[in-house]
């Protein structure tokens, strides 16, 4: 009995050692970003000393805010709000449109369904970079607008696919009861399916937010007006300086990732369960 | 009319796409003639510029504010767009949506003029402003015998040296361009200086940007000095990959052991290297860090036909679809006056691109911190007509420049990372030639 | 009713809950917004990409483009000027996929198995493992560019030097042709492994505990339990992860773009097909070639996906 307990403690200790080692590896670059953002620029790339918290100040952060603080450059707050609005509309619009499609493909019985679903799967393979230039030409009247940055990303074939796989597993009985109560397919979807699919909606929402928050290529093609530009493009203001201002680049990077990081930490539990919950059924 | 058409373009394209019509939507927005009109000389004009160093941005914003104050009937509206996406943004903006006044990198003038994005400048800008522009400035902004752009400042390229470190290591250095190091002397200097420094390095070349425009600007003078060129008479094969070019690039690659990677940008300031292959933009930083009297401006090495160097920088033009050409011209007249040019070049250390401001700029005149480079800028020529007496060479003015620079810079970075110079340069030359022949040599 | 069914010609209708296809209008209506978006924003632009790939065409050119058939495709495969870099980029994509798929999945599985123990503080560890996922790849590349810097001041060089008491000299991780792609792979795995780990972890938690208890009674060792219970238990999850990683492997772009253009990474060794396509169109204005590369990339991924699914289905049936 005691030897059994001993091996169990040994195993536990081994697991903790392994997990701690992995956690250090995973966190080290993030720590480097955070510490670097608080250091003078010439102390960021400084061998192992770049890792040691010395000379810390918020100077880089104030420099980032003051570099983006005029009508010509645009304002940091404005970029932030633009990014947020664009991401928000993409997420909310995407939840509605993609979930309805996922439901139609997974649970409804209609002509042409299987063929159209195959088309959705195929289109999910097309990388956005491949269609960016033709799309830009097609959408030239939407240049320098927020809506031009939202429209192309609301429908997302991968989100449709995630919803599809999730809805496939919903017990038929749930739906049939609703239908017997006289609800049509649309009513069933909104009254029964949606309230019971929170994990799927959370997963898609968070994954969509992650990708739309970091958008770079499309806005660089479609916008020139700081009033509608999103935040990520502005990293060029700091990376194009000579000498490269790593402290400010890291401060900007930290500010850029902060909203997503906070969102992740706050909703972590829900997020982790839901990512898993819906993806696993694929 | 026009706006109605563009509004419905998406719908129209959706319709034509089903018939799989060719490229209809891509080219319908542009035509080859300029539709610029002078307008009333009043109203609001839009201006695009790249977001540069903080000091440059401040000088430009001050110039715009000054213009608005002195021209009450015109309102100039400035947009600063981050430098790394600036050219992409302009390239991909249809000409009808380009601003009245726009900044562009010098060597992109050829492509923008070719694609009808720019209005000829002389109809809107004062003759006195044109005549006060330096010869190089005119050459850089002229495409197909038409002037499309004028700059506030030029650029100067060469070697910065830390005098104390050179003296301490006993390295002799050239004091005139005619006296430039040979490649062997340069390599020897690198070796001696590296040995004398505890960093073990002696040179900074901003290596992480080699495959960008910096690579072409900073190192095409190497092959030009050797007797090669990027392109000659519309052909790269035979000049870009000539024996002389290959030899010069082989020498270039041999410096790598002495090159500080300089990701932090502080190698020269911190004394990790004694030499920096760079341009005027470092002057304010370097002179402050090591002291102006300790900072030398040396010529680039002479690879055979005399030391050559780069020239040309950001320049200003008028959008082809402007409805306020007259107001745009007034803005450029104002921007290119000595006061604004001097304020800008004081901020970034650049050589002014107007004759009067250049003559008055102590930095580039005899006795100034960059006097030798200033001398070089008195001897300029376009890349298409390199002579033995010219030193500062402007990059080729052609709509094919994007292909030239992309292929050369890619080859340069590959060579620096160990690729065979002959193969890399030959492939680059063939790719450039293929692109030129595909596009009929970019003839208008 | 029966006529409707036969008109469909789809025998599956009979197996379903109704005698006909009752949801046709609802199905079309509910999927319409998404299908419209897919057509407008992916299908039509992609058709244009196909058309552009058959033309001699540059970005925003003032003169009309010329149709020249399959010239771009022929060049990409047979003309050394174009095929050299292109085939190398394709190889890089395949190497990337061939390394990342097993290594990242394996690591994700290992981390998930660790987290699946009922240990205290496991959630904190999970947070750390997952955190990189929320970082945009472009930012990840910027951070790692400094970690991998070739000077002795680079974090990795400096750490290796310290650990080996000065025996390991600074290495040019991103510039050297032998380590450049490995470096890209390393940072890509760092960023992506947490996401897969979460998916695998969920799969592990679905395995009934009784199976392990039964195996313990049979005196099966930890390794045997892993092979005979864990792996089969999360088989479908692993398949999903592999399919997803495959598609993503062929879309590698952001990190390569940043590392080549701002960190001097070895372009030949690290460029991917998507990088080449964007480089062609945004640096050289060559819309025709960029479009041809995009079309080839699409075809490759379709083929791989179809083959993968066929293989998996066969295994499922056997």
Coordinates of C-alpha atoms in Angstrom, one line a residue, chain B residues 125-291:
Chain B
X125 CA 3.3 73.7 -60.3
X126 CA 5.1 77.1 -60.7
X127 CA 7.9 77.3 -63.2
X128 CA 10.2 78.7 -60.5
X129 CA 9.7 75.6 -58.3
X130 CA 10.6 73.4 -61.3
X131 CA 13.7 75.4 -62.2
X132 CA 14.8 75.4 -58.5
X133 CA 14.7 71.5 -58.4
X134 CA 18.1 69.8 -58.5
X135 CA 19.0 68.0 -61.7
X136 CA 18.7 64.6 -59.9
X137 CA 15.3 65.5 -58.6
X138 CA 14.1 66.2 -62.1
X139 CA 15.6 63.0 -63.5
X140 CA 14.0 61.0 -60.8
X141 CA 10.5 62.5 -61.4
X142 CA 10.6 62.3 -65.2
X143 CA 9.0 59.4 -67.0
X144 CA 8.6 59.3 -70.8
X145 CA 9.9 62.9 -71.0
X146 CA 7.1 64.2 -68.8
X147 CA 7.7 65.5 -65.2
X148 CA 5.4 63.8 -62.8
X149 CA 7.0 64.3 -59.4
X150 CA 9.3 66.6 -57.4
X151 CA 10.9 65.8 -54.0
X152 CA 11.6 67.8 -50.9
X153 CA 14.8 66.0 -50.3
X154 CA 17.2 63.6 -52.0
X155 CA 19.2 60.9 -50.2
X156 CA 22.8 60.3 -49.6
X157 CA 24.5 56.9 -49.2
X158 CA 27.9 55.9 -48.0
X159 CA 30.0 54.5 -45.2
X160 CA 29.8 56.1 -41.7
X161 CA 33.0 55.6 -39.7
X162 CA 33.9 56.0 -36.1
X163 CA 37.1 58.0 -36.4
X164 CA 38.5 57.1 -32.9
X165 CA 38.0 53.4 -33.6
X166 CA 39.7 53.6 -37.0
X167 CA 42.6 55.5 -35.6
X168 CA 42.9 53.1 -32.6
X169 CA 43.1 50.1 -34.9
X170 CA 45.5 51.9 -37.2
X171 CA 43.2 51.7 -40.2
X172 CA 43.8 54.3 -42.9
X173 CA 40.7 55.7 -44.6
X174 CA 39.9 57.6 -47.8
X175 CA 39.3 61.3 -47.6
X176 CA 37.9 61.8 -51.0
X177 CA 35.7 59.7 -53.3
X178 CA 38.5 59.3 -55.8
X179 CA 40.5 57.7 -53.1
X180 CA 37.9 55.1 -52.1
X181 CA 38.9 51.8 -50.7
X182 CA 39.3 48.9 -53.2
X183 CA 37.4 45.7 -52.2
X184 CA 40.6 44.2 -50.9
X185 CA 41.4 47.3 -48.8
X186 CA 37.9 47.3 -47.5
X187 CA 38.0 43.7 -46.5
X188 CA 41.3 44.2 -44.8
X189 CA 39.9 47.1 -42.9
X190 CA 36.9 45.0 -41.8
X191 CA 39.2 42.3 -40.6
X192 CA 41.5 44.6 -38.7
X193 CA 38.6 46.5 -37.1
X194 CA 36.8 43.3 -36.2
X195 CA 39.9 42.0 -34.5
X196 CA 40.4 45.2 -32.6
X197 CA 36.8 45.2 -31.3
X198 CA 35.6 42.9 -28.5
X199 CA 32.4 42.4 -30.4
X200 CA 34.4 40.7 -33.2
X201 CA 32.3 42.7 -35.7
X202 CA 33.2 45.8 -37.7
X203 CA 30.3 46.5 -40.2
X204 CA 26.6 47.3 -40.1
X205 CA 24.6 47.0 -43.4
X206 CA 21.1 46.8 -42.0
X207 CA 21.1 43.2 -43.1
X208 CA 17.5 42.3 -42.1
X209 CA 16.2 44.7 -44.8
X210 CA 18.4 43.5 -47.6
X211 CA 15.5 42.0 -49.5
X212 CA 13.5 45.2 -49.3
X213 CA 14.0 48.5 -51.3
X214 CA 17.0 49.1 -49.0
X215 CA 18.8 46.2 -50.7
X216 CA 18.5 47.7 -54.2
X217 CA 19.1 51.3 -53.1
X218 CA 22.1 50.4 -50.9
X219 CA 23.8 47.7 -53.0
X220 CA 23.0 48.2 -56.6
X221 CA 25.8 50.8 -56.5
X222 CA 28.2 47.9 -55.7
X223 CA 27.5 46.2 -59.1
X224 CA 27.4 49.6 -60.8
X225 CA 30.8 50.5 -59.4
X226 CA 32.1 47.1 -60.7
X227 CA 30.8 48.0 -64.2
X228 CA 27.6 46.1 -64.1
X229 CA 24.1 47.5 -63.8
X230 CA 20.6 46.5 -62.8
X231 CA 19.3 46.8 -66.4
X232 CA 20.7 48.4 -69.5
X233 CA 18.7 49.1 -72.7
X234 CA 15.8 47.1 -71.3
X235 CA 17.8 44.0 -70.6
X236 CA 19.2 42.7 -67.3
X237 CA 21.0 39.6 -68.7
X238 CA 24.6 40.5 -69.4
X239 CA 24.7 43.4 -67.0
X240 CA 23.1 42.2 -63.8
X241 CA 24.9 38.9 -64.1
X242 CA 28.1 40.1 -65.8
X243 CA 31.4 38.7 -64.6
X244 CA 32.1 42.0 -62.9
X245 CA 28.7 42.0 -61.1
X246 CA 29.2 38.4 -60.0
X247 CA 32.7 39.2 -58.7
X248 CA 31.4 42.3 -56.8
X249 CA 28.6 40.3 -55.2
X250 CA 31.0 37.5 -54.2
X251 CA 33.1 40.2 -52.4
X252 CA 29.9 41.5 -50.8
X253 CA 29.1 38.0 -49.5
X254 CA 32.6 37.7 -48.0
X255 CA 31.9 40.5 -45.5
X256 CA 29.2 38.5 -43.6
X257 CA 31.5 37.3 -40.8
X258 CA 32.3 40.9 -39.9
X259 CA 28.7 42.1 -40.2
X260 CA 26.8 42.7 -37.0
X261 CA 23.2 41.5 -37.4
X262 CA 22.1 44.7 -35.7
X263 CA 18.5 43.8 -35.1
X264 CA 18.5 46.4 -32.3
X265 CA 19.8 49.1 -34.6
X266 CA 22.4 50.2 -32.1
X267 CA 25.5 48.5 -33.5
X268 CA 27.2 51.7 -34.6
X269 CA 26.0 53.9 -31.7
X270 CA 27.2 51.4 -29.1
X271 CA 30.6 50.9 -30.7
X272 CA 30.0 47.3 -31.6
X273 CA 31.0 48.2 -35.2
X274 CA 33.3 51.0 -36.5
X275 CA 31.7 51.2 -40.0
X276 CA 28.1 51.5 -41.1
X277 CA 26.9 51.2 -44.7
X278 CA 24.0 53.5 -44.5
X279 CA 22.3 56.7 -45.5
X280 CA 21.7 60.3 -44.4
X281 CA 18.8 59.3 -42.1
X282 CA 21.3 57.9 -39.6
X283 CA 23.2 61.2 -39.4
X284 CA 21.1 62.8 -36.6
X285 CA 21.2 59.6 -34.5
X286 CA 24.9 58.8 -35.2
X287 CA 26.3 62.2 -34.7
X288 CA 24.5 62.5 -31.4
X289 CA 25.6 59.1 -30.2
X290 CA 29.3 59.3 -31.0
X291 CA 29.9 63.0 -31.5

